[in-house]
N, CA, C and O atoms as a DFTB+ gen file, in Angstrom:
368 C
 N C O
     1  1      88.485      94.249      72.466
     2  2      87.539      95.107      73.169
     3  2      88.064      95.416      74.570
     4  3      87.999      96.554      75.035
     5  1      88.583      94.387      75.229
     6  2      89.066      94.567      76.592
     7  2      90.214      95.581      76.638
     8  3      90.236      96.469      77.490
     9  1      91.154      95.438      75.721
    10  2      92.296      96.338      75.679
    11  2      91.856      97.764      75.360
    12  3      92.377      98.722      75.932
    13  1      90.906      97.901      74.455
    14  2      90.409      99.224      74.086
    15  2      89.748      99.919      75.270
    16  3      90.021     101.090      75.534
    17  1      88.893      99.215      75.975
    18  2      88.231      99.786      77.152
    19  2      89.246     100.129      78.238
    20  3      89.147     101.169      78.888
    21  1      90.221      99.242      78.425
    22  2      91.224      99.463      79.462
    23  2      92.062     100.707      79.149
    24  3      92.275     101.547      80.023
    25  1      92.535     100.826      77.912
    26  2      93.350     101.977      77.537
    27  2      92.542     103.272      77.592
    28  3      93.058     104.318      77.986
    29  1      91.295     103.195      77.202
    30  2      90.444     104.383      77.271
    31  2      90.282     104.836      78.727
    32  3      90.334     106.032      79.014
    33  1      90.090     103.902      79.625
    34  2      90.005     104.236      81.044
    35  2      91.303     104.806      81.578
    36  3      91.292     105.736      82.384
    37  1      92.436     104.248      81.129
    38  2      93.733     104.771      81.566
    39  2      93.965     106.190      81.061
    40  3      94.506     107.025      81.786
    41  1      93.562     106.465      79.836
    42  2      93.744     107.817      79.289
    43  2      92.880     108.817      80.043
    44  3      93.352     109.894      80.408
    45  1      91.634     108.475      80.277
    46  2      90.745     109.378      81.005
    47  2      91.237     109.558      82.446
    48  3      91.277     110.678      82.954
    49  1      91.605     108.470      83.091
    50  2      92.120     108.547      84.454
    51  2      93.443     109.292      84.532
    52  3      93.668     110.060      85.468
    53  1      94.308     109.076      83.571
    54  2      95.585     109.796      83.532
    55  2      95.382     111.292      83.371
    56  3      96.077     112.098      83.989
    57  1      94.421     111.648      82.534
    58  2      94.087     113.071      82.392
    59  2      93.577     113.651      83.698
    60  3      93.896     114.787      84.050
    61  1      92.784     112.869      84.415
    62  2      92.281     113.320      85.710
    63  2      93.392     113.475      86.735
    64  3      93.369     114.405      87.541
    65  1      94.359     112.578      86.710
    66  2      95.495     112.673      87.629
    67  2      96.302     113.935      87.335
    68  3      96.666     114.670      88.253
    69  1      96.580     114.182      86.066
    70  2      97.344     115.374      85.690
    71  2      96.581     116.640      86.061
    72  3      97.167     117.581      86.596
    73  1      95.289     116.670      85.783
    74  2      94.464     117.829      86.124
    75  2      94.439     118.043      87.633
    76  3      94.511     119.180      88.099
    77  1      94.338     116.968      88.392
    78  2      94.346     117.067      89.848
    79  2      95.669     117.569      90.393
    80  3      95.696     118.357      91.338
    81  1      96.776     117.114      89.799
    82  2      98.091     117.603      90.226
    83  2      98.246     119.098      89.949
    84  3      98.759     119.843      90.784
    85  1      97.799     119.526      88.775
    86  2      97.883     120.954      88.439
    87  2      97.044     121.777      89.406
    88  3      97.496     122.809      89.902
    89  1      95.824     121.324      89.675
    90  2      94.980     122.053      90.623
    91  2      95.562     122.039      92.033
    92  3      95.462     123.034      92.752
    93  1      96.160     120.938      92.431
    94  2      96.775     120.849      93.750
    95  2      97.944     121.810      93.896
    96  3      98.065     122.501      94.908
    97  1      98.807     121.853      92.882
    98  2      99.943     122.779      92.941
    99  2      99.482     124.232      92.860
   100  3     100.072     125.109      93.492
   101  1      98.435     124.486      92.088
   102  2      97.875     125.842      92.039
   103  2      97.333     126.242      93.411
   104  3      97.534     127.373      93.855
   105  1      96.647     125.316      94.082
   106  2      96.136     125.578      95.430
   107  2      97.263     125.829      96.412
   108  3      97.175     126.737      97.238
   109  1      98.336     125.024      96.331
   110  2      99.495     125.241      97.200
   111  2     100.126     126.601      96.947
   112  3     100.511     127.294      97.889
   113  1     100.233     126.983      95.687
   114  2     100.814     128.273      95.348
   115  2      99.959     129.419      95.891
   116  3     100.479     130.356      96.498
   117  1      98.643     129.336      95.669
   118  2      97.750     130.404      96.132
   119  2      97.734     130.509      97.649
   120  3      97.794     131.609      98.196
   121  1      97.653     129.374      98.329
   122  2      97.622     129.401      99.796
   123  2      98.959     129.820     100.394
   124  3      99.000     130.418     101.469
   125  1     100.047     129.510      99.703
   126  2     101.359     129.866     100.217
   127  2     101.734     131.318     100.000
   128  3     102.466     131.898     100.801
   129  1     101.238     131.910      98.921
   130  2     101.650     133.273      98.581
   131  2     100.643     134.349      98.951
   132  3     101.006     135.519      99.074
   133  1      99.407     133.979      99.129
   134  2      98.376     134.957      99.481
   135  2      97.762     134.552     100.813
   136  3      97.626     133.365     101.109
   137  1      97.401     135.520     101.592
   138  2      96.857     135.268     102.922
   139  2      95.356     134.983     102.817
   140  3      94.532     135.801     103.229
   141  1      95.009     133.824     102.267
   142  2      93.609     133.470     102.039
   143  2      92.965     132.967     103.322
   144  3      91.823     133.310     103.625
   145  1      93.692     132.161     104.071
   146  2      93.163     131.590     105.311
   147  2      93.935     132.184     106.485
   148  3      95.145     131.994     106.611
   149  1      93.221     132.899     107.335
   150  2      93.826     133.467     108.539
   151  2      93.500     132.588     109.734
   152  3      92.342     132.250     109.978
   153  1      94.525     132.229     110.464
   154  2      94.356     131.456     111.685
   155  2      94.563     132.379     112.884
   156  3      95.389     133.290     112.821
   157  1      93.834     132.162     113.966
   158  2      94.096     132.966     115.168
   159  2      95.473     132.624     115.742
   160  3      95.721     131.492     116.158
   161  1      96.358     133.614     115.758
   162  2      97.737     133.389     116.181
   163  2      97.838     133.008     117.653
   164  3      98.756     132.284     118.038
   165  1      96.912     133.483     118.479
   166  2      96.992     133.157     119.898
   167  2      96.638     131.689     120.164
   168  3      97.046     131.130     121.182
   169  1      95.890     131.072     119.266
   170  2      95.511     129.668     119.437
   171  2      96.547     128.741     118.805
   172  3      96.956     127.755     119.419
   173  1      96.974     129.056     117.570
   174  2      97.842     128.153     116.815
   175  2      99.313     128.551     116.823
   176  3     100.153     127.788     116.347
   177  1      99.638     129.705     117.343
   178  2     101.024     130.151     117.387
   179  2     101.500     130.814     116.113
   180  3     102.591     131.385     116.088
   181  1     100.723     130.754     115.073
   182  2     101.051     131.399     113.807
   183  2      99.756     131.743     113.101
   184  3      98.767     131.019     113.215
   185  1      99.763     132.843     112.373
   186  2      98.542     133.231     111.662
   187  2      98.499     132.650     110.251
   188  3      97.467     132.732     109.585
   189  1      99.605     132.063     109.785
   190  2      99.642     131.468     108.448
   191  2      99.362     129.967     108.522
   192  3      99.729     129.298     109.488
   193  1      98.724     129.471     107.514
   194  2      98.441     128.041     107.406
   195  2      99.718     127.323     106.970
   196  3     100.267     127.641     105.915
   197  1     100.202     126.363     107.760
   198  2     101.434     125.667     107.364
   199  2     101.171     124.709     106.198
   200  3     100.276     123.865     106.250
   201  1     101.965     124.866     105.162
   202  2     101.838     124.020     103.969
   203  2     103.158     123.311     103.729
   204  3     104.210     123.944     103.643
   205  1     103.094     122.010     103.624
   206  2     104.309     121.244     103.359
   207  2     103.937     120.010     102.555
   208  3     103.108     119.207     102.985
   209  1     104.542     119.861     101.400
   210  2     104.336     118.686     100.568
   211  2     105.699     118.083     100.271
   212  3     106.493     118.652      99.522
   213  1     105.957     116.942     100.857
   214  2     107.248     116.295     100.618
   215  2     107.184     115.479      99.327
   216  3     106.108     115.166      98.819
   217  1     108.343     115.153      98.826
   218  2     108.430     114.393      97.579
   219  2     107.826     113.006      97.741
   220  3     107.156     112.515      96.832
   221  1     108.050     112.375      98.871
   222  2     107.505     111.027      99.089
   223  2     105.982     111.067      99.150
   224  3     105.321     110.142      98.679
   225  1     105.417     112.132      99.727
   226  2     103.962     112.266      99.744
   227  2     103.411     112.387      98.329
   228  3     102.407     111.760      97.989
   229  1     104.069     113.191      97.514
   230  2     103.631     113.374      96.130
   231  2     103.721     112.062      95.354
   232  3     102.807     111.715      94.606
   233  1     104.810     111.345      95.533
   234  2     104.986     110.067      94.826
   235  2     103.918     109.061      95.263
   236  3     103.347     108.358      94.429
   237  1     103.648     108.994      96.566
   238  2     102.630     108.061      97.060
   239  2     101.239     108.419      96.547
   240  3     100.445     107.533      96.233
   241  1     100.946     109.706      96.461
   242  2      99.644     110.144      95.936
   243  2      99.504     109.726      94.477
   244  3      98.469     109.187      94.084
   245  1     100.531     109.968      93.677
   246  2     100.464     109.634      92.249
   247  2     100.388     108.118      92.048
   248  3      99.605     107.643      91.226
   249  1     101.190     107.363      92.788
   250  2     101.165     105.893      92.657
   251  2      99.802     105.352      93.072
   252  3      99.259     104.467      92.411
   253  1      99.249     105.872      94.155
   254  2      97.924     105.440      94.595
   255  2      96.847     105.766      93.578
   256  3      95.952     104.958      93.330
   257  1      96.933     106.952      92.990
   258  2      95.947     107.342      91.978
   259  2      96.057     106.467      90.735
   260  3      95.043     106.070      90.161
   261  1      97.277     106.168      90.319
   262  2      97.473     105.298      89.142
   263  2      96.935     103.898      89.435
   264  3      96.318     103.283      88.566
   265  1      97.161     103.392      90.638
   266  2      96.648     102.076      91.016
   267  2      95.115     102.062      90.977
   268  3      94.518     101.126      90.446
   269  1      94.489     103.081      91.529
   270  2      93.028     103.157      91.535
   271  2      92.487     103.270      90.114
   272  3      91.480     102.644      89.785
   273  1      93.142     104.061      89.271
   274  2      92.710     104.197      87.875
   275  2      92.850     102.861      87.149
   276  3      91.968     102.485      86.378
   277  1      93.936     102.147      87.383
   278  2      94.133     100.856      86.709
   279  2      93.068      99.851      87.124
   280  3      92.516      99.149      86.276
   281  1      92.774      99.774      88.415
   282  2      91.728      98.860      88.890
   283  2      90.367      99.279      88.339
   284  3      89.571      98.441      87.914
   285  1      90.115     100.577      88.353
   286  2      88.818     101.087      87.883
   287  2      88.666     100.932      86.374
   288  3      87.542     100.903      85.872
   289  1      89.753     100.833      85.654
   290  2      89.670     100.622      84.206
   291  2      89.583      99.138      83.865
   292  3      88.915      98.758      82.903
   293  1      90.245      98.312      84.640
   294  2      90.281      96.879      84.339
   295  2      88.915      96.219      84.546
   296  3      88.486      95.412      83.722
   297  1      88.241      96.552      85.625
   298  2      86.974      95.882      85.945
   299  2      85.908      96.104      84.856
   300  3      85.319      95.125      84.400
   301  1      85.635      97.345      84.420
   302  2      84.654      97.505      83.329
   303  2      85.114      96.865      82.019
   304  3      84.293      96.356      81.257
   305  1      86.423      96.889      81.756
   306  2      86.920      96.265      80.530
   307  2      86.683      94.763      80.570
   308  3      86.335      94.158      79.556
   309  1      86.871      94.167      81.730
   310  2      86.620      92.729      81.882
   311  2      85.137      92.423      81.708
   312  3      84.774      91.449      81.048
   313  1      84.280      93.256      82.300
   314  2      82.836      93.040      82.178
   315  2      82.367      93.240      80.743
   316  3      81.437      92.568      80.297
   317  1      82.998      94.154      80.016
   318  2      82.599      94.404      78.626
   319  2      82.869      93.196      77.742
   320  3      82.153      92.978      76.764
   321  1      83.883      92.412      78.065
   322  2      84.169      91.225      77.258
   323  2      83.189      90.098      77.541
   324  3      83.058      89.177      76.735
   325  1      82.504      90.157      78.665
   326  2      81.544      89.106      79.016
   327  2      80.162      89.354      78.414
   328  3      79.302      88.475      78.472
   329  1      79.936      90.525      77.843
   330  2      78.630      90.868      77.280
   331  2      78.551      90.359      75.842
   332  3      79.476      90.555      75.054
   333  1      77.444      89.707      75.510
   334  2      77.194      89.268      74.146
   335  2      76.638      90.457      73.370
   336  3      75.503      90.874      73.599
   337  1      77.423      90.997      72.463
   338  2      77.062      92.221      71.758
   339  2      75.821      92.009      70.891
   340  3      74.930      92.857      70.885
   341  1      75.746      90.916      70.172
   342  2      74.595      90.672      69.300
   343  2      73.303      90.544      70.104
   344  3      72.267      91.080      69.711
   345  1      73.366      89.847      71.207
   346  2      72.181      89.692      72.059
   347  2      71.745      91.033      72.635
   348  3      70.551      91.319      72.717
   349  1      72.692      91.835      73.024
   350  2      72.381      93.150      73.585
   351  2      71.754      94.049      72.530
   352  3      70.797      94.766      72.820
   353  1      72.283      94.020      71.306
   354  2      71.731      94.854      70.237
   355  2      70.337      94.381      69.827
   356  3      69.496      95.204      69.466
   357  1      70.079      93.090      69.873
   358  2      68.744      92.584      69.544
   359  2      67.705      93.038      70.552
   360  3      66.563      93.320      70.188
   361  1      68.095      93.111      71.818
   362  2      67.153      93.503      72.855
   363  2      66.929      95.004      72.918
   364  3      65.985      95.443      73.575
   365  1      67.744      95.798      72.273
   366  2      67.583      97.252      72.292
   367  2      66.568      97.650      71.317
   368  3      66.281      98.839      71.175
């Protein structure tokens, strides 16, 4: 049961990470190629929004997200093994 809950959480979390990366890159593409956000050039020195995503930033974001997903999947899986299924079904 614990392994099943853990893997299910990892799959759902992994899907969320991939979806978030796709949306993030889509946002970077849209903001970089289209003038969606105009900045006052006299205040900021440029009218374009500066966008920069380094490889180390991307790696740290993905590693952090995977760590959070793993912790968030492990805790409910651990709690699920502590529940007495027969007792819970009798009380329902």
